[in-house]
Amino acid sequence: MIWLTWRQFRAQALTVLVLLAAAAIVFLVTGLRMHHSYAADLAACAPLHACDGATPAARALGAQIYQLQRSYEPMFMLLQLLVIAVPALIGIFWGAPLIGRELETGTHQLAWNQTVTRTRWLAVKLAVVGVAAIATTAIFSWLLTWWAGPLDQLKGDRWAAMTFASRDIVPLGYAAFAFALGTTLGLLLRRTLPAMAITLAVFVAIQILVPALVRPHLLPSTTTTFPINQASTSQFHGFSGSQTEFHFDLPTPQGAWLTSQPPVQNSSGQVVRIEDYSGCFPGLDGGGQGDDPDLGQIGACLAKDNLHQTVTYHPASHYWPLQWMETGIFLVLAGALAGTCFWWIRRRQN
Amino acid sequence: MIEFHLDARSGIPPYQQIVRQVRQALLLGLLTEGDKLPTVKEVVAKVAINPNTVSKAYRELEHLGLAAAKPGVGTFITRSLGHASLTEHGPLRQELRAWIDKARAAGLTEPGIEAMFQNTLRESAEEET
Amino acid sequence: MSAILQAHALGKRYGQRQALADCTLEIPPGHVVGLVGPNGAGKTTLLKIACGMLAPTTGRIEVLGEQPNGATAQLARVGYVAQDTPTYASLSVADHLKFGAKMNPGWDAKLAQARVEQLGLNPKQKAGKLSGGQRAQLALTVAVAKRPELLILDEPVASLDPLARRDFLRYLMESVAEHDTSVILSSHLVSDLERVCDYLVVLVSSRVQLAGETDDLLAQHHRIVCTRRQESDLPEGLQVISAEHTDRQSTFVVRSERALPAGDWSAEHLELEDLVLTYMERPVVHGAATAMQPTGEAR
């Protein structure tokens, strides 16, 4: 049975092997070069934020590092997209035809009448191709996580939706899920193409919905309320605003994931505008941003109005727990889908 | 070795066709005592018929005393049926000729004569069984 | 040995549609069984239930003495070739043999190899590139080489040209002669069945209309042509299968276990095809239609 699964999977496996090899070369060649440049730039200025420091030399180095990041930005986005796409492609090209194609062409009638039970047939197929799916995704994820190391540090944003979903272990959960989803749809619909299409649609929907609706709520987040007065605003890093609202850049812990940043509100919870307090914002009328104005002074001016601004965030320490939880959730879903497949196979209603 | 053929349209059961073909071969001298009949497997591999049909035919031949089975070896012809070549049946042939002339005189055409002959032959065959 | 297939009131329902109803059969071993009936009569359903691909909704069935539940012991004893003889298009002929060897402990590799050579198949050729007849032969080889006690074939020659059809049946008969396999094959071509089948099951409108050894069935049925009369005017012990009347003449197809009594009619036996057609054309009789029934019960 393992021989049969491999023999049927052979062409797809070789295709992916070739693609993986090509990708690995791209990753390695560009990655080594980038890591080298980064290390060289970094060596020239010790801790990162010191590169934004006061001396022209430090600032020049800072600009150079920033240039490094910008030059790799397009490739960064592309490779992230690739690693996010890998589970989807696996679900579509490995999952949907796994059982779907057999049902479509009738070859299941050939397989199910040999001296192998259906359950074993399904189990071996799922196991062999499933393991291949997770291994392939793991390699891609590992390559990207290594490759993007310096850029992730520079950008300081591991929490961006595309970034979180393409690093470390989360892609494995997605791979297992997409594969199981494709297989189940192929089994239930008995047609490969519709199964492929629906798998893609569901996957895209999940990539859009999970970061916004699910991920933030997997662990309790912290909400801090900052009163607007001189003491607090002198700690802030800047502010920005529009016609209808404004907010300050609050001093949140480094590496935190800001999940909710409502604008400045008054004590009754209403959003307030710059022009309501135009006296405290000299030289600006209803629009603009800048950290040139003295924030402490603005705060002193606004103190009497009892304003506040809240922010909700996950600290940096939540990164790995959230990775594990999200991976776990999708592994469980994959298991449930696989269970559905086994149940359906045993029903013999054809 | 004798080869059998099946005429699906003749109305004669397949096993009987085999018996008759063996008989005919004996009459024509194509088979003689001691000749081996093809095995059931050989027959069905050439002619797509049920092996039981062949077995049944061979049993019938045994019953008629024309053949005998030697276990493990095969089925063999046990007697010959007069090498009579067709020329030896002169009187029969003359009678047939006379009858044909009569039939023609009565207005039957060749197809009609053939049809009557086939029909009567078939009837007599059915009665025989 | 007991029956190869025993079914009692077997039925299969899909939602509103009754694919198979009230099937009762007892098929003895050592036969090539022809399952014949119009399209949609339930032949495929019956065969799929027999090999364990489908579960019945009512009644019970035993094949080779066991319920077809998909356990490996049963799977080893029953070979099945589905309609259109599916094969793996991207696997070669040799791959198919390897497939058979890996999936069946009882695989007879010599037999399979000999057969592939005899057929003249190129071992390296992908099954998708074979002709229809070659694919059918390959599928049959795979089924036969696992040395089953029973072979179930669903319309195996329906889409083959006459030469391929003949070749297929010849090989099938050769296997039967050599290995003593029982076969159940379905077809809607009666002419093929006539040569190879010695047991017949007629399935019409999801029900079994007739079942028995072909020779017996042919001996039991007669076509009677006589002057115009009612069914009840016929002697007792004759089951009337069909009746046709013109203003002067009646034609009956009757069945009787004993020899036909003498009477003022002309009687002849039917050809197998006529017999099957007679049963296919008559209105469906509910209840056990395979056993003998006294005159007048056929509707």
PDB file of N, CA and C in Angstrom, chain A residues 174-216:
ATOM      1  N   TYR A 174      -1.249  25.050   9.134  1.00  0.00           N
ATOM      2  CA  TYR A 174      -2.008  25.364   7.932  1.00  0.00           C
ATOM      3  C   TYR A 174      -1.856  24.296   6.878  1.00  0.00           C
ATOM      4  N   ALA A 175      -0.659  23.738   6.776  1.00  0.00           N
ATOM      5  CA  ALA A 175      -0.436  22.694   5.772  1.00  0.00           C
ATOM      6  C   ALA A 175      -1.286  21.480   6.082  1.00  0.00           C
ATOM      7  N   ALA A 176      -1.262  21.045   7.348  1.00  0.00           N
ATOM      8  CA  ALA A 176      -2.064  19.881   7.716  1.00  0.00           C
ATOM      9  C   ALA A 176      -3.534  20.164   7.447  1.00  0.00           C
ATOM     10  N   PHE A 177      -3.974  21.357   7.810  1.00  0.00           N
ATOM     11  CA  PHE A 177      -5.384  21.694   7.642  1.00  0.00           C
ATOM     12  C   PHE A 177      -5.775  21.762   6.166  1.00  0.00           C
ATOM     13  N   ALA A 178      -4.984  22.469   5.361  1.00  0.00           N
ATOM     14  CA  ALA A 178      -5.327  22.615   3.949  1.00  0.00           C
ATOM     15  C   ALA A 178      -5.319  21.265   3.254  1.00  0.00           C
ATOM     16  N   PHE A 179      -4.355  20.425   3.610  1.00  0.00           N
ATOM     17  CA  PHE A 179      -4.297  19.093   3.014  1.00  0.00           C
ATOM     18  C   PHE A 179      -5.530  18.282   3.387  1.00  0.00           C
ATOM     19  N   ALA A 180      -5.860  18.309   4.685  1.00  0.00           N
ATOM     20  CA  ALA A 180      -7.032  17.554   5.129  1.00  0.00           C
ATOM     21  C   ALA A 180      -8.298  18.109   4.492  1.00  0.00           C
ATOM     22  N   LEU A 181      -8.366  19.430   4.365  1.00  0.00           N
ATOM     23  CA  LEU A 181      -9.546  20.039   3.770  1.00  0.00           C
ATOM     24  C   LEU A 181      -9.690  19.626   2.307  1.00  0.00           C
ATOM     25  N   GLY A 182      -8.587  19.722   1.564  1.00  0.00           N
ATOM     26  CA  GLY A 182      -8.632  19.334   0.161  1.00  0.00           C
ATOM     27  C   GLY A 182      -9.061  17.875   0.002  1.00  0.00           C
ATOM     28  N   THR A 183      -8.468  17.019   0.828  1.00  0.00           N
ATOM     29  CA  THR A 183      -8.799  15.597   0.732  1.00  0.00           C
ATOM     30  C   THR A 183     -10.266  15.352   1.039  1.00  0.00           C
ATOM     31  N   THR A 184     -10.757  15.972   2.107  1.00  0.00           N
ATOM     32  CA  THR A 184     -12.152  15.755   2.494  1.00  0.00           C
ATOM     33  C   THR A 184     -13.103  16.258   1.425  1.00  0.00           C
ATOM     34  N   LEU A 185     -12.806  17.426   0.866  1.00  0.00           N
ATOM     35  CA  LEU A 185     -13.687  17.952  -0.166  1.00  0.00           C
ATOM     36  C   LEU A 185     -13.667  17.055  -1.400  1.00  0.00           C
ATOM     37  N   GLY A 186     -12.479  16.570  -1.763  1.00  0.00           N
ATOM     38  CA  GLY A 186     -12.390  15.656  -2.902  1.00  0.00           C
ATOM     39  C   GLY A 186     -13.210  14.404  -2.654  1.00  0.00           C
ATOM     40  N   LEU A 187     -13.189  13.936  -1.421  1.00  0.00           N
ATOM     41  CA  LEU A 187     -13.937  12.736  -1.042  1.00  0.00           C
ATOM     42  C   LEU A 187     -15.435  12.979  -1.104  1.00  0.00           C
ATOM     43  N   LEU A 188     -15.879  14.086  -0.563  1.00  0.00           N
ATOM     44  CA  LEU A 188     -17.317  14.336  -0.492  1.00  0.00           C
ATOM     45  C   LEU A 188     -17.893  14.746  -1.831  1.00  0.00           C
ATOM     46  N   LEU A 189     -17.143  15.566  -2.581  1.00  0.00           N
ATOM     47  CA  LEU A 189     -17.670  16.064  -3.842  1.00  0.00           C
ATOM     48  C   LEU A 189     -17.425  15.093  -4.984  1.00  0.00           C
ATOM     49  N   ARG A 190     -16.453  14.202  -4.820  1.00  0.00           N
ATOM     50  CA  ARG A 190     -16.062  13.230  -5.856  1.00  0.00           C
ATOM     51  C   ARG A 190     -15.595  13.866  -7.145  1.00  0.00           C
ATOM     52  N   ARG A 191     -15.273  15.138  -7.111  1.00  0.00           N
ATOM     53  CA  ARG A 191     -14.746  15.805  -8.292  1.00  0.00           C
ATOM     54  C   ARG A 191     -13.547  16.607  -7.836  1.00  0.00           C
ATOM     55  N   THR A 192     -12.482  16.540  -8.604  1.00  0.00           N
ATOM     56  CA  THR A 192     -11.251  17.209  -8.192  1.00  0.00           C
ATOM     57  C   THR A 192     -11.350  18.727  -8.330  1.00  0.00           C
ATOM     58  N   LEU A 193     -11.851  19.205  -9.476  1.00  0.00           N
ATOM     59  CA  LEU A 193     -11.815  20.652  -9.706  1.00  0.00           C
ATOM     60  C   LEU A 193     -12.644  21.459  -8.707  1.00  0.00           C
ATOM     61  N   PRO A 194     -13.879  21.093  -8.466  1.00  0.00           N
ATOM     62  CA  PRO A 194     -14.622  21.858  -7.454  1.00  0.00           C
ATOM     63  C   PRO A 194     -13.945  21.798  -6.081  1.00  0.00           C
ATOM     64  N   ALA A 195     -13.372  20.632  -5.760  1.00  0.00           N
ATOM     65  CA  ALA A 195     -12.692  20.505  -4.465  1.00  0.00           C
ATOM     66  C   ALA A 195     -11.518  21.479  -4.400  1.00  0.00           C
ATOM     67  N   MET A 196     -10.783  21.588  -5.504  1.00  0.00           N
ATOM     68  CA  MET A 196      -9.657  22.518  -5.548  1.00  0.00           C
ATOM     69  C   MET A 196     -10.136  23.951  -5.334  1.00  0.00           C
ATOM     70  N   ALA A 197     -11.189  24.306  -6.050  1.00  0.00           N
ATOM     71  CA  ALA A 197     -11.662  25.683  -5.983  1.00  0.00           C
ATOM     72  C   ALA A 197     -12.127  26.035  -4.568  1.00  0.00           C
ATOM     73  N   ILE A 198     -12.888  25.149  -3.975  1.00  0.00           N
ATOM     74  CA  ILE A 198     -13.425  25.443  -2.643  1.00  0.00           C
ATOM     75  C   ILE A 198     -12.304  25.471  -1.601  1.00  0.00           C
ATOM     76  N   THR A 199     -11.342  24.562  -1.745  1.00  0.00           N
ATOM     77  CA  THR A 199     -10.204  24.573  -0.813  1.00  0.00           C
ATOM     78  C   THR A 199      -9.500  25.925  -0.874  1.00  0.00           C
ATOM     79  N   LEU A 200      -9.272  26.412  -2.096  1.00  0.00           N
ATOM     80  CA  LEU A 200      -8.608  27.703  -2.242  1.00  0.00           C
ATOM     81  C   LEU A 200      -9.424  28.796  -1.587  1.00  0.00           C
ATOM     82  N   ALA A 201     -10.718  28.811  -1.863  1.00  0.00           N
ATOM     83  CA  ALA A 201     -11.576  29.865  -1.315  1.00  0.00           C
ATOM     84  C   ALA A 201     -11.554  29.848   0.211  1.00  0.00           C
ATOM     85  N   VAL A 202     -11.696  28.657   0.780  1.00  0.00           N
ATOM     86  CA  VAL A 202     -11.714  28.559   2.246  1.00  0.00           C
ATOM     87  C   VAL A 202     -10.372  29.008   2.823  1.00  0.00           C
ATOM     88  N   PHE A 203      -9.302  28.615   2.165  1.00  0.00           N
ATOM     89  CA  PHE A 203      -7.982  28.970   2.672  1.00  0.00           C
ATOM     90  C   PHE A 203      -7.784  30.481   2.675  1.00  0.00           C
ATOM     91  N   VAL A 204      -8.153  31.103   1.570  1.00  0.00           N
ATOM     92  CA  VAL A 204      -8.020  32.561   1.502  1.00  0.00           C
ATOM     93  C   VAL A 204      -8.866  33.223   2.586  1.00  0.00           C
ATOM     94  N   ALA A 205     -10.086  32.744   2.739  1.00  0.00           N
ATOM     95  CA  ALA A 205     -10.965  33.319   3.767  1.00  0.00           C
ATOM     96  C   ALA A 205     -10.324  33.208   5.155  1.00  0.00           C
ATOM     97  N   ILE A 206      -9.734  32.057   5.404  1.00  0.00           N
ATOM     98  CA  ILE A 206      -9.107  31.855   6.716  1.00  0.00           C
ATOM     99  C   ILE A 206      -7.939  32.792   6.927  1.00  0.00           C
ATOM    100  N   GLN A 207      -7.149  32.979   5.887  1.00  0.00           N
ATOM    101  CA  GLN A 207      -5.994  33.867   6.016  1.00  0.00           C
ATOM    102  C   GLN A 207      -6.429  35.309   6.267  1.00  0.00           C
ATOM    103  N   ILE A 208      -7.615  35.631   5.811  1.00  0.00           N
ATOM    104  CA  ILE A 208      -8.108  36.997   6.042  1.00  0.00           C
ATOM    105  C   ILE A 208      -8.749  37.107   7.419  1.00  0.00           C
ATOM    106  N   LEU A 209      -9.518  36.110   7.789  1.00  0.00           N
ATOM    107  CA  LEU A 209     -10.322  36.224   9.007  1.00  0.00           C
ATOM    108  C   LEU A 209      -9.560  35.900  10.282  1.00  0.00           C
ATOM    109  N   VAL A 210      -8.685  34.916  10.234  1.00  0.00           N
ATOM    110  CA  VAL A 210      -8.040  34.467  11.472  1.00  0.00           C
ATOM    111  C   VAL A 210      -7.205  35.549  12.148  1.00  0.00           C
ATOM    112  N   PRO A 211      -6.362  36.281  11.397  1.00  0.00           N
ATOM    113  CA  PRO A 211      -5.558  37.301  12.094  1.00  0.00           C
ATOM    114  C   PRO A 211      -6.420  38.359  12.749  1.00  0.00           C
ATOM    115  N   ALA A 212      -7.557  38.655  12.163  1.00  0.00           N
ATOM    116  CA  ALA A 212      -8.385  39.730  12.698  1.00  0.00           C
ATOM    117  C   ALA A 212      -9.327  39.243  13.789  1.00  0.00           C
ATOM    118  N   LEU A 213      -9.925  38.085  13.599  1.00  0.00           N
ATOM    119  CA  LEU A 213     -11.002  37.675  14.494  1.00  0.00           C
ATOM    120  C   LEU A 213     -10.616  36.602  15.491  1.00  0.00           C
ATOM    121  N   VAL A 214      -9.614  35.808  15.162  1.00  0.00           N
ATOM    122  CA  VAL A 214      -9.325  34.665  16.033  1.00  0.00           C
ATOM    123  C   VAL A 214      -8.050  34.859  16.830  1.00  0.00           C
ATOM    124  N   ARG A 215      -6.986  35.185  16.099  1.00  0.00           N
ATOM    125  CA  ARG A 215      -5.674  35.230  16.743  1.00  0.00           C
ATOM    126  C   ARG A 215      -5.623  36.145  17.968  1.00  0.00           C
ATOM    127  N   PRO A 216      -6.212  37.358  17.891  1.00  0.00           N
ATOM    128  CA  PRO A 216      -6.083  38.241  19.051  1.00  0.00           C
ATOM    129  C   PRO A 216      -6.736  37.677  20.306  1.00  0.00           C
TER     130      PRO A 216
END
